[in-house]
Every structure is written in structure tokens, then in C-alpha cells.
Amino acid sequence: MQKPKIAISIGDINGVGPEIAIRAHEKIKEICEPVYCVPRALMDEAALKIGIEELDFDFLCVDFNFSCTIRPGEAAADSGELSYKSFKLATSYAKSGRADAVVTLPINKKAWEMAGVPHKGHTDALSDIFGKRGIMMLGCEELFVALYTDHVPLKEVASLIKQEPIAQFLEEFYKAGGFESVGVLGFNPHAGDGGVLGSEEEEIKAAIEMANKTVGKELFFGPLVPDVAFTPHSKGKYAAYVAMYHDQGLAPLKALHFDESINVTLGLPIIRTSPDHGTAYDIAYKLEANTKSYENAVKEAVRLATKDKKESFV
Amino acid sequence: MQKPKIAISIGDINGVGPEIAIRAHEKIKEICEPVYCVPRALMDEAALKIGIEELDFDFLCVDFNFSCTIRPGEAAADSGELSYKSFKLATSYAKSGRADAVVTLPINKKAWEMAGVPHKGHTDALSDIFGKRGIMMLGCEELFVALYTDHVPLKEVASLIKQEPIAQFLEEFYKAGGFESVGVLGFNPHAGDGGVLGSEEEEIKAAIEMANKTVGKELFFGPLVPDVAFTPHSKGKYAAYVAMYHDQGLAPLKALHFDESINVTLGLPIIRTSPDHGTAYDIAYKLEANTKSYENAVKEAVRLATKDKKESFV
């Protein structure tokens, strides 16, 4: 079996993305065939900026007609246009089957705005392209957390805690994520404490039963007590968690695994992962950026792309 | 200046409390004068159970008329009655000024019920005794988190995010806790992201300004982005956090500092701290219980009892 092809969207050329891609290339090519969606001339320029005379012959770039000058730390219309073109190309590669997954390096939202890009960021762009919102999952090998609700005002979340949509979410998450044991968090303090502190846990419990029935095995567990689930004694029990709302999952996750965490969009026709950090303009091309999150993003893209096949590259 | 007197409520005699008190005695007497609110005969029996022939002469017990037999791991009416009497005695010692603070070792709620105690647990008992709810704060030296709302169903919290009561809470927290810089968390994902993801942050912001004006200095900061506040790069910036709801503060806190964390009740006429664990019946008298949380509870009681005095024992 061939290694999976991963289309790399290069992100903002004035941020840490290109440098990270170059520095991590040797490592990631062990588990995949990276296809960098960016003109080769620009990557040569980026390499020079960090003291590399010549990129490897296997640093495969998919050229397209675009030229600009790298200006580290500057949000600009041309850097915005370039990162959008790179993203679109990577996405279409995956959509058409020429790549097995996309890894997106960080873009600058202001640069996209300056370039007149009609989306706020990657997640919005993916929703627009595929006509549905993907499942947002963050984390690393030690701890993945999928968000049942993500960018929703907290006061609106309670009304969304309903059996059917949660069960549907769980089933979709299983299909897309492939985790074999999933802890589902409660909603209220102490997971409602038997109803004294809220009753949304009844809906969650019914959803868990429903989803387990559909997938045909005991796979989802809970509702778990939210402030206990992430303690040292509890967090190893499940391969992943489902959080009911944004901060319930992300505050403990980022407290524990800030530097290694990645961002995954599941449930779309393509697989997409990305490092969980921004362009870090202040340290671009200074060889200070941590490549760990990007490497983990590639690793998870490979796992997801191959999870239904026999061989494992991760 | 004398060391502060700390009244120790011994907790459930069939749990890990008495053993922890004995094992940590040498250490805590360096920073305080512990007064153990429990019959000496029972402590002698507890000491024997962990292989100690005779307790130190300075293991000062305040005797009262009560006898029972220690049965490790058993929730019983007599253990419930004893732990309640010990708690009442410790509280009255602090109330009358014979002690500077109370540290409560863990009770068993079922044992209290069996003994006919008219409160659910320590926190309820304190509310009943003093006619007001204290401020619940958890954590350790590295990270303390006070809860603006605690045992409230999550869907009801949004309606409590109002300028005046939050400002009042912050002022009271400052008076009782004495922290010189406090980060106040937002309520919504990304702290509302400029209003796109909820508007409760406006109330929080106004409350912070109001409280800073009242205390006469720039002491409260925020509203902070909840899932960023506990990351390695952020969490050292403030001496304590105020969380808007239970799991927002406790999930990341317990993820990071489960074993060292303690429980503090502030804003009552007496100072009360306690280890943040239960009776751990399964390991009682097996010398396995971790004394760290109890030691931290004593340390914080001493800090709070002496914070307005010049000398420091911690």
C-alpha cells in the first residue's frame, strides 16, 4: 500500500506556516506523501529566509501562477490571496481524490479580509464549500475532544441538549472519527447530581443509549461528571470525549495539552486537520516556532485517511 | 506573634481523615497550633491502627464525651454523629475566637444522614449556621479559582451574569481572599468574541470596572477568554481566577492540580478550608492516603488567618 497523499495548504506566507512545513518535512514524509499547494519559487524564498540554500527534490510543490514577496509579520492582501488559493487548491485535491486528506497551516483572518476572501476563516470556508458544518474536534493522541456545540452563545446551549440531535452527532462522530470508546460529558455541575442540579443529563443519557443501539455496541459512555473527566485518574479511560459546549472541552484540553493540540474537522466529504495555533507573526522565520502541533496534525490526518484500511502508517 | 490556632474537625472516623491528621501533624505544627476537636481516646485508637503506639504530647485534643469503635470503611450513625460534633466544636471554637480558622477533614454524607444531622454536608451546615452562603474557592498555591456561581443548573447561570451582583462578589472576594491580582473569566466561547458569541461579557466588564473603582486600584482583569486562561502561557499572570460557573473553573483546575487542590469557604465570619477529597473508605488506615491536600488546606488557613497581620508563617 502507498503512503497516503496529504495536501498541505501553506497558510499565510508571512507567518510561521511555510517555515514549519519546511522544518517538519523530513519527519512527515516518513508517514505520508506531502503535496505542498504553493508555488515552488515562494517556498525557495521561504527556505532561504531560514538559511536553507535548496529544498529537497522531494519537497513536491503544486505550482500555480502567483507571485509576491515574503514580509514576515505583515498581514497583507497578497498574503491573504495566496493562502486562500493554497487552501482552495488543497481542498479540491482532496475532493477529487488526488489527495487523501488536507492539512491546513494557519491563515490570518485580517489578510483574508484584505484580499476580499468571502469567508471568515477555514471552518466557515469548509461549511460554505460543502454546504454543512463539520464536527470540530481538538486534541492530541492522549486526549481528543469533539464539540457537540462549538461557536454558540452559552445561554443558547441548554435548548440544544436534546436526545435525537445528540444521538445523530454521536453516530456521525463514530463514523468519521473511528474511536472505539467515547466518554460523553454531562451538561450541569456534577452531571446534574441526580436531577438536583439540572435535568439535561436525561437527554444525554437517552442519546447515548440510542447511539449505542445504532452502532451495535457499547461504545459511548456517560453522561460523565464534567469536572472529574479530565483528572489524572479519569482521562485515560476513553479514546475520546464529546463535550456539550466549547469551553467545557477546550478549557481543560488546552490546560493540559496546549502545545501538542491540533484541530480536526470531521464529517465532511474530505478529511481536514490543522495545527491549533495561529500565524504567530512575531516569531515568523526566526526558527522559534514549535512544529509539534503541525506534525500531530499530519499524523492524525494519516490515521483518519487510513483508519478503514488494514495497514497503519502512524 | 504566636502561631495561629487552627481548629481541626476530624471528619469521618472510619475514613482517611484521622490517619491524615496524625501523619501530617509534625509538618503542620511548624506553621500553626493545631487543636484537634475529637476525644483523645479515639485518636489513640486511630494511631494504633496505623502502628503508632503513642501520639505526641503536643497532639492537643479537645475532649468531649463520645465513644465509638473505629470500623474502617463503614458509613455508620455513630461515625456520622462524631464527625458532626467535631465539626460543630471546631466551628464554635473559631466563632468564639479560640481558634483563628477551621480545617475540616472529609465527612461521609450518608453517615450524617444516618445520624440524623440536619444538613447535607459542610457547606450547607455553614450556610445554615451563618445565615449566608460563603464564597467557594478551590485550588492550590499555583492556581486558585473562586466560583461566582457554584451548584446552579447551567441553564440558569446566564440570567445571573449581571453587573451589580458580580461587582459585589468581586469586592467581597477581595476582602476575604486578599489576592492582589485577579483574572475574571468571561462567560461565552472566546469571551463573546466582541458580542458575536453572546453579550454577557458586557455585564462582566462593567462589574470589573465597578469593583476596581470600589477597591481603589486596578486589581480585577478581564473578561478573560475562558479556554485560554488556563494554558501554560496564561495561568501564571494572576494570583487567582474568578469563574462564572462551576465547571468553567473546576474542570481545568482539577485537570491540572487534582491531588494538591483544596476547598476554601470565604466570606463567612470564620475562615474554613478543607482538603478537596472524600473519606476514601477503601484505603482508610492503610497508610496510602495522600496528605498533600490536607497540608495545603492548613497552609491556606494560616495564610488567610494572618493575611492582615505583618508576620507570615507560610
XYZ file of C-alpha atoms in Angstrom:
628
model
C 0.000 0.000 0.000
C 1.169 3.502 -0.796
C 1.569 6.090 1.878
C -1.432 8.429 1.928
C -1.133 11.685 -0.014
C -1.643 14.732 2.159
C -2.382 18.085 0.518
C -0.751 20.836 2.554
C -2.339 24.255 2.433
C 0.608 26.522 3.228
C -1.189 29.190 5.255
C -0.102 32.810 5.496
C 3.285 33.227 3.831
C 4.241 35.998 6.299
C 3.561 33.773 9.327
C 5.130 30.605 10.706
C 3.365 28.193 8.309
C 5.939 27.862 5.481
C 8.845 27.606 7.921
C 7.076 24.868 9.883
C 6.315 22.956 6.677
C 9.976 23.072 5.636
C 11.387 22.156 9.035
C 8.973 19.239 9.551
C 9.247 17.853 6.017
C 11.807 15.133 6.778
C 9.696 13.853 9.617
C 6.281 13.856 7.991
C 7.410 12.257 4.747
C 8.052 9.096 6.750
C 4.312 8.606 7.181
C 2.829 10.325 4.130
C 3.448 11.842 0.719
C 3.053 15.567 1.293
C 1.861 17.685 -1.617
C 2.513 21.357 -0.918
C -0.076 23.591 -2.541
C 2.117 26.636 -3.140
C 4.385 27.893 -5.931
C 7.844 26.388 -5.606
C 9.552 29.766 -6.069
C 7.885 31.055 -2.900
C 8.992 28.022 -0.906
C 12.549 28.521 -2.169
C 12.369 32.101 -0.913
C 10.952 30.918 2.431
C 13.742 28.342 2.738
C 16.407 30.975 2.098
C 14.928 33.116 4.871
C 15.741 30.387 7.366
C 19.173 29.678 5.915
C 18.352 26.710 3.677
C 20.014 27.044 0.247
C 17.977 24.406 -1.522
C 14.877 22.440 -0.687
C 14.831 18.651 -1.071
C 13.903 17.384 -4.535
C 11.006 15.534 -2.875
C 9.517 18.735 -1.454
C 6.769 18.452 -4.039
C 5.006 21.753 -4.780
C 1.923 22.068 -6.943
C 2.672 25.258 -8.786
C 0.140 27.898 -9.656
C 0.571 31.324 -11.060
C 1.183 33.706 -8.187
C 3.985 35.913 -7.071
C 4.534 38.036 -4.016
C 7.325 38.943 -1.653
C 7.578 37.487 1.826
C 7.345 40.175 4.506
C 7.468 38.372 7.872
C 4.855 39.563 10.322
C 2.794 41.617 7.877
C -0.910 40.981 7.252
C -1.366 41.866 3.599
C -3.823 41.470 0.733
C -1.357 39.383 -1.286
C -0.549 37.032 1.606
C -4.301 36.648 2.148
C -4.914 35.892 -1.510
C -2.092 33.364 -1.615
C -3.207 31.457 1.493
C -6.778 31.344 0.158
C -5.620 29.994 -3.216
C -3.464 27.405 -1.470
C -6.399 26.331 0.691
C -8.764 26.086 -2.292
C -6.248 24.026 -4.228
C -5.620 21.642 -1.318
C -9.352 21.219 -0.787
C -10.029 20.486 -4.448
C -7.176 17.957 -4.453
C -8.832 16.080 -1.620
C -12.315 16.477 -3.063
C -11.246 14.972 -6.366
C -9.366 12.136 -4.695
C -5.879 13.287 -5.727
C -5.124 13.641 -2.002
C -6.409 11.574 0.929
C -6.618 14.485 3.366
C -5.846 18.169 3.801
C -3.667 19.733 6.472
C -4.120 23.494 6.697
C -1.395 25.725 8.092
C -2.616 28.902 9.824
C -4.039 31.792 7.846
C -4.516 35.368 9.002
C -8.187 36.354 9.079
C -7.413 40.019 8.534
C -5.339 39.173 5.453
C -8.264 37.177 4.058
C -10.494 40.168 4.647
C -7.994 42.481 2.922
C -7.900 40.101 -0.029
C -11.689 40.124 -0.285
C -11.990 36.416 0.521
C -15.712 35.697 1.057
C -15.195 33.556 4.211
C -14.095 34.413 7.760
C -11.707 31.504 8.113
C -11.059 27.855 7.311
C -14.062 26.452 9.164
C -16.502 28.856 7.543
C -14.991 28.252 4.138
C -15.385 24.479 4.566
C -19.012 24.903 5.636
C -19.688 27.025 2.570
C -17.925 24.647 0.189
C -19.648 21.519 1.479
C -22.980 23.011 2.492
C -22.755 21.636 6.048
C -20.841 22.274 9.248
C -18.265 19.670 10.120
C -17.648 18.263 13.583
C -14.981 20.248 15.422
C -12.537 18.046 17.293
C -9.427 19.224 19.095
C -6.668 17.481 20.966
C -3.770 15.123 20.611
C -3.159 11.405 20.870
C -3.527 11.483 24.672
C -6.817 13.344 24.597
C -9.217 14.185 21.784
C -12.356 16.234 22.442
C -15.177 16.665 19.937
C -17.607 19.553 20.425
C -21.326 18.879 20.168
C -21.854 22.647 20.070
C -18.987 24.971 19.250
C -19.378 28.665 18.499
C -22.741 29.124 20.197
C -23.528 31.667 22.959
C -23.570 29.636 26.183
C -27.092 30.618 27.176
C -28.408 29.017 23.978
C -26.736 25.667 24.546
C -29.234 24.229 27.067
C -32.010 24.275 24.459
C -29.799 22.232 22.106
C -29.287 19.387 24.586
C -31.836 17.014 23.043
C -31.752 13.271 22.588
C -32.119 12.981 18.809
C -29.575 15.524 17.573
C -27.042 14.342 20.167
C -27.533 10.712 19.127
C -27.112 11.740 15.499
C -23.942 13.637 16.379
C -22.520 10.645 18.238
C -23.220 8.305 15.358
C -21.645 10.664 12.868
C -18.665 11.170 15.160
C -18.148 7.424 15.362
C -18.334 7.025 11.603
C -15.906 9.867 10.950
C -13.575 9.562 13.940
C -13.404 5.814 14.394
C -12.747 5.943 18.154
C -13.663 2.710 19.853
C -14.647 4.151 23.251
C -16.025 7.621 23.784
C -16.857 9.400 27.043
C -19.797 11.777 26.708
C -19.771 14.663 29.184
C -22.807 15.795 31.131
C -24.028 19.374 30.950
C -24.556 20.504 34.532
C -22.283 20.637 37.594
C -21.835 17.073 38.948
C -23.663 15.913 35.779
C -26.889 17.139 37.375
C -26.407 15.216 40.627
C -29.452 13.033 40.038
C -31.583 15.896 38.759
C -30.952 18.323 41.634
C -28.643 20.486 39.535
C -30.406 20.281 36.182
C -32.113 17.684 34.026
C -30.319 17.870 30.639
C -28.447 14.699 31.573
C -31.603 12.695 30.900
C -31.488 13.723 27.246
C -27.785 12.919 27.053
C -28.316 9.528 28.657
C -31.101 8.679 26.210
C -28.925 9.831 23.310
C -26.066 7.590 24.452
C -28.379 4.575 24.610
C -29.814 5.387 21.205
C -26.372 5.784 19.602
C -25.043 2.580 21.180
C -28.019 0.734 19.779
C -27.427 2.143 16.300
C -23.706 1.346 16.208
C -24.464 -2.048 17.687
C -22.054 -1.953 20.610
C -21.346 -0.346 23.980
C -19.182 2.458 22.646
C -20.466 5.658 24.205
C -20.334 6.124 27.975
C -21.746 8.782 30.260
C -23.014 11.314 30.993
C -19.710 11.874 32.800
C -19.176 14.425 35.568
C -17.518 17.263 33.612
C -15.013 18.445 36.222
C -13.877 14.902 37.023
C -13.458 13.625 33.455
C -10.135 15.389 32.899
C -8.449 14.462 36.175
C -5.357 12.242 36.034
C -7.318 9.224 37.281
C -10.124 9.538 34.724
C -8.842 10.880 31.470
C -7.177 7.714 30.198
C -10.384 5.698 30.296
C -11.720 6.669 26.856
C -10.155 7.191 23.441
C -12.017 10.495 23.058
C -14.549 12.767 24.749
C -17.610 14.522 23.444
C -18.180 17.872 25.163
C -21.563 19.547 25.171
C -20.119 23.036 24.683
C -16.954 24.846 23.644
C -15.233 25.723 26.928
C -16.283 22.525 28.713
C -13.978 20.618 26.406
C -11.394 23.169 25.383
C -10.514 24.780 28.728
C -9.266 21.504 30.290
C -7.802 20.289 26.991
C -5.757 23.442 26.463
C -4.756 23.478 30.134
C -3.249 20.019 29.677
C -2.062 19.874 26.070
C -1.688 23.346 24.667
C 1.412 22.869 22.542
C 0.604 19.485 21.065
C -3.053 20.074 20.281
C -4.479 20.055 16.801
C -7.763 20.937 15.196
C -9.735 18.383 13.176
C -12.830 18.841 11.043
C -14.768 15.585 10.769
C -17.935 14.579 8.978
C -17.219 16.403 5.727
C -16.547 14.697 2.385
C -12.848 15.437 2.957
C -10.594 14.914 5.964
C -9.052 18.115 7.285
C -6.689 18.677 10.186
C -4.604 21.665 11.234
C -2.236 22.759 13.980
C -4.058 24.531 16.798
C -2.116 27.776 16.667
C -2.156 30.939 14.604
C 0.313 32.621 12.264
C 2.481 33.778 15.200
C 3.681 36.743 13.136
C 6.048 37.855 15.881
C 8.275 34.808 15.507
C 7.910 34.075 11.773
C 11.160 32.928 10.126
C 13.026 33.067 13.431
C 13.259 29.274 13.806
C 11.378 29.557 17.098
C 8.023 28.078 16.076
C 7.159 24.711 17.600
C 6.487 22.147 14.852
C 4.848 19.614 17.193
C 1.237 20.629 16.614
C 1.706 20.525 12.815
C 3.355 17.105 12.994
C 0.476 15.843 15.105
C -1.985 17.293 12.588
C -0.322 15.332 9.783
C -0.252 12.190 11.930
C -3.973 12.417 12.676
C -4.764 13.123 9.004
C -2.897 9.934 8.151
C -4.742 7.961 10.833
C -8.118 9.186 9.610
C -7.239 8.581 5.953
C -6.167 5.016 6.636
C -8.404 4.014 9.530
C -10.641 1.820 7.408
C -7.705 0.170 5.682
C -5.576 -2.543 7.165
C -2.088 -1.070 7.137
C -1.127 1.626 9.591
C 1.441 4.339 8.989
C 1.133 6.046 12.339
C 3.495 36.768 67.476
C 2.028 33.389 68.237
C 1.382 30.888 65.535
C -2.303 30.865 64.550
C -4.542 28.313 66.242
C -6.273 26.050 63.765
C -9.272 24.009 64.917
C -9.245 20.660 63.132
C -12.575 18.964 62.569
C -11.564 15.311 62.350
C -14.083 14.119 59.733
C -15.410 10.599 59.489
C -13.530 8.333 61.895
C -13.917 5.356 59.542
C -12.349 7.246 56.617
C -8.880 8.633 55.903
C -9.285 11.828 57.997
C -7.835 10.770 61.371
C -4.912 8.981 59.754
C -4.078 12.033 57.626
C -4.255 14.285 60.699
C -1.822 12.054 62.582
C 0.615 11.598 59.725
C 0.713 15.317 58.845
C 0.929 16.563 62.468
C 4.711 17.058 62.548
C 4.588 19.100 59.383
C 1.625 21.347 60.130
C 2.694 22.192 63.678
C 5.583 24.093 62.138
C 3.177 26.747 60.846
C 0.249 26.573 63.299
C -1.020 25.322 66.639
C -3.452 22.586 65.700
C -6.366 21.922 68.046
C -7.951 18.561 67.252
C -11.658 18.552 68.008
C -12.017 14.883 68.885
C -11.759 12.728 72.031
C -8.159 11.767 72.697
C -9.069 8.115 73.278
C -10.342 7.836 69.730
C -7.195 9.354 68.304
C -5.117 6.909 70.333
C -7.139 4.089 68.799
C -6.673 5.573 65.319
C -2.921 5.861 65.893
C -2.704 2.215 66.957
C -4.454 1.202 63.765
C -1.570 2.624 61.743
C 1.091 1.212 64.033
C 1.762 4.229 66.243
C 1.993 3.256 69.932
C 1.678 6.731 71.357
C 0.735 10.107 69.945
C 2.933 13.141 70.587
C 2.176 15.019 73.808
C 1.548 18.095 71.659
C -1.208 16.369 69.687
C -3.720 18.515 71.504
C -7.225 17.073 71.561
C -10.278 18.916 72.844
C -12.119 16.123 74.570
C -15.864 15.666 74.589
C -17.973 12.852 75.786
C -18.280 10.351 72.981
C -17.262 6.784 72.428
C -17.404 4.526 69.436
C -15.299 1.894 67.747
C -13.380 2.542 64.571
C -14.570 0.343 61.701
C -12.559 1.373 58.627
C -14.680 1.825 55.510
C -18.068 1.682 57.213
C -20.610 4.501 56.951
C -22.382 4.432 60.322
C -24.654 6.515 62.511
C -22.005 6.824 65.224
C -19.264 7.915 62.814
C -21.723 10.460 61.408
C -22.595 11.775 64.861
C -18.954 12.033 65.839
C -17.877 13.918 62.711
C -20.804 16.324 63.137
C -19.914 17.001 66.793
C -16.290 17.528 65.844
C -17.321 19.970 63.118
C -19.665 21.887 65.461
C -16.973 22.149 68.095
C -14.338 23.353 65.623
C -16.757 25.920 64.220
C -17.695 27.250 67.649
C -14.010 27.491 68.558
C -13.419 29.710 65.548
C -16.623 31.665 66.080
C -15.690 32.499 69.663
C -12.136 33.422 68.725
C -10.461 30.487 70.483
C -9.232 29.415 67.038
C -8.231 31.550 64.046
C -9.573 29.174 61.416
C -11.156 25.773 60.886
C -9.830 22.969 58.714
C -12.421 20.266 58.088
C -11.407 16.724 57.232
C -13.852 14.800 55.000
C -17.180 13.597 56.344
C -19.446 10.976 54.829
C -22.796 12.435 53.792
C -24.598 9.153 54.202
C -23.255 8.808 57.753
C -24.571 12.302 58.548
C -27.938 11.274 57.202
C -27.892 8.093 59.297
C -27.071 10.163 62.374
C -29.992 12.486 61.683
C -27.754 15.514 61.110
C -29.978 18.302 59.738
C -27.532 19.379 56.981
C -26.375 17.729 53.759
C -22.714 18.496 54.221
C -20.166 21.038 55.445
C -21.103 23.797 53.028
C -24.809 23.556 53.799
C -24.123 23.420 57.512
C -22.007 26.578 57.315
C -24.728 28.367 55.341
C -27.279 27.383 57.969
C -25.083 28.382 60.891
C -24.154 31.790 59.492
C -27.307 32.554 57.550
C -25.454 33.177 54.288
C -23.624 31.221 51.603
C -19.881 31.624 51.606
C -17.723 32.027 48.532
C -16.500 28.680 47.246
C -12.847 28.744 46.215
C -10.791 25.763 45.134
C -7.204 25.275 44.154
C -3.656 25.393 45.399
C -0.843 27.904 45.602
C -0.255 27.758 41.830
C -3.887 28.308 40.948
C -6.899 29.363 42.996
C -10.337 29.607 41.423
C -13.339 31.223 43.118
C -16.806 30.390 41.804
C -19.264 33.230 41.196
C -21.987 30.601 40.852
C -21.461 27.076 42.143
C -24.201 24.477 42.437
C -26.587 26.030 39.938
C -28.056 24.289 36.867
C -26.060 25.615 33.913
C -29.060 26.926 32.007
C -29.857 29.266 34.901
C -26.417 30.830 35.065
C -26.796 33.261 32.134
C -29.538 35.140 33.958
C -27.214 35.618 36.954
C -24.474 37.322 34.945
C -25.317 40.883 35.995
C -23.070 43.798 36.782
C -24.115 44.590 40.358
C -24.048 41.124 41.949
C -20.786 40.288 40.170
C -19.192 43.536 41.368
C -20.390 42.781 44.888
C -18.950 39.276 44.643
C -15.595 40.602 43.464
C -15.386 43.124 46.281
C -16.256 40.500 48.868
C -13.765 38.091 47.335
C -11.042 40.704 47.587
C -11.844 41.461 51.207
C -11.918 37.798 52.190
C -9.253 36.349 49.898
C -6.718 39.149 49.819
C -5.375 38.322 46.347
C -3.683 41.284 44.738
C -4.472 40.446 41.108
C -7.497 38.519 39.971
C -8.417 37.357 36.468
C -12.169 37.307 35.862
C -13.300 34.813 33.230
C -15.797 35.624 30.516
C -18.953 33.569 30.082
C -19.155 32.691 26.388
C -16.776 30.938 23.995
C -13.932 33.337 23.099
C -15.376 35.642 25.805
C -18.158 36.531 23.374
C -15.807 37.461 20.511
C -16.888 41.091 20.528
C -20.565 40.255 21.001
C -20.871 37.732 18.149
C -20.991 34.774 20.565
C -23.024 36.320 23.386
C -23.237 39.583 25.272
C -22.839 38.619 28.961
C -19.250 39.888 28.797
C -20.568 43.462 28.830
C -22.011 42.884 32.315
C -18.772 41.268 33.464
C -16.709 44.122 32.067
C -18.874 46.698 33.822
C -18.661 44.718 37.065
C -14.862 44.641 36.859
C -14.724 48.417 36.392
C -17.135 48.946 39.257
C -15.185 46.680 41.615
C -11.839 48.232 40.698
C -13.300 51.644 41.475
C -14.565 50.463 44.856
C -11.300 48.829 45.931
C -9.427 51.828 44.600
C -6.953 50.022 42.368
C -6.574 48.036 39.140
C -6.996 44.627 40.725
C -9.539 42.743 38.634
C -8.799 41.981 34.987
C -10.932 40.573 32.224
C -13.253 39.268 30.987
C -10.661 36.654 30.001
C -11.151 34.088 27.239
C -12.117 31.008 29.280
C -10.301 28.335 27.286
C -7.091 30.338 27.090
C -6.877 31.402 30.748
C -5.592 28.029 31.963
C -2.959 27.437 29.275
C 0.692 27.302 30.354
C 1.371 30.766 28.929
C -1.556 32.451 30.676
C -2.211 30.882 34.028
C 0.670 32.478 35.923
C -0.492 36.020 35.217
C -2.920 36.369 38.138
C -2.913 35.292 41.776
C -6.424 33.857 41.407
C -9.297 33.490 38.969
C -12.999 34.093 39.327
C -15.062 31.663 37.233
C -18.633 32.409 36.260
C -19.794 28.818 36.784
C -18.768 25.532 38.406
C -17.209 23.532 35.584
C -15.610 26.524 33.877
C -13.276 26.825 36.830
C -13.150 23.315 38.234
C -12.640 21.242 35.085
C -9.321 22.904 34.162
C -8.298 23.241 37.816
C -8.809 19.558 38.554
C -7.177 18.607 35.247
C -4.045 20.439 36.359
C -3.943 20.128 40.152
C -6.140 17.299 41.284
C -4.046 15.960 44.145
C -2.939 19.251 45.656
C -6.239 21.094 45.472
C -8.147 22.278 48.496
C -11.542 23.740 49.186
C -11.945 27.124 50.846
C -15.078 28.852 52.111
C -14.612 32.613 52.167
C -16.795 35.498 53.205
C -18.166 33.932 56.389
C -17.423 35.153 59.920
C -14.949 32.271 60.216
C -12.214 31.028 57.891
C -12.682 27.445 56.740
C -10.571 25.309 54.459
C -10.575 21.596 53.720
C -8.807 19.037 51.554
C -10.594 18.504 48.248
C -11.153 14.775 48.586
C -13.617 12.489 50.318
C -13.362 9.884 53.067
C -11.728 7.372 50.671
C -13.157 4.493 52.735
C -11.392 1.924 50.550
C -7.929 2.984 51.703
C -8.668 4.115 55.277
C -5.909 3.174 57.764
C -3.798 1.624 55.019
C -1.205 4.425 55.016
C -1.984 5.057 51.354
C -3.855 8.358 51.621
C -2.073 11.398 50.195
C -1.657 14.090 52.907
C -0.777 16.854 50.429
C -4.253 18.328 50.033
C -4.747 18.478 53.828
C -1.369 20.133 54.334
C -2.256 22.692 51.677
C -5.597 23.292 53.402
C -3.813 24.069 56.673
C -1.328 26.288 54.856
C -4.083 28.323 53.223
C -5.992 28.593 56.523
C -2.836 30.042 58.066
C -2.361 32.471 55.180
C -5.949 33.677 55.441
C -5.802 33.949 59.234
C -2.651 36.038 59.141
C -3.011 37.932 55.871
C -3.868 41.209 57.557
C -1.061 40.842 60.094
C 2.549 41.555 59.426
C 4.258 38.285 60.187
C 3.920 35.356 57.835
C 4.045 31.700 58.783
C 3.633 30.249 55.332
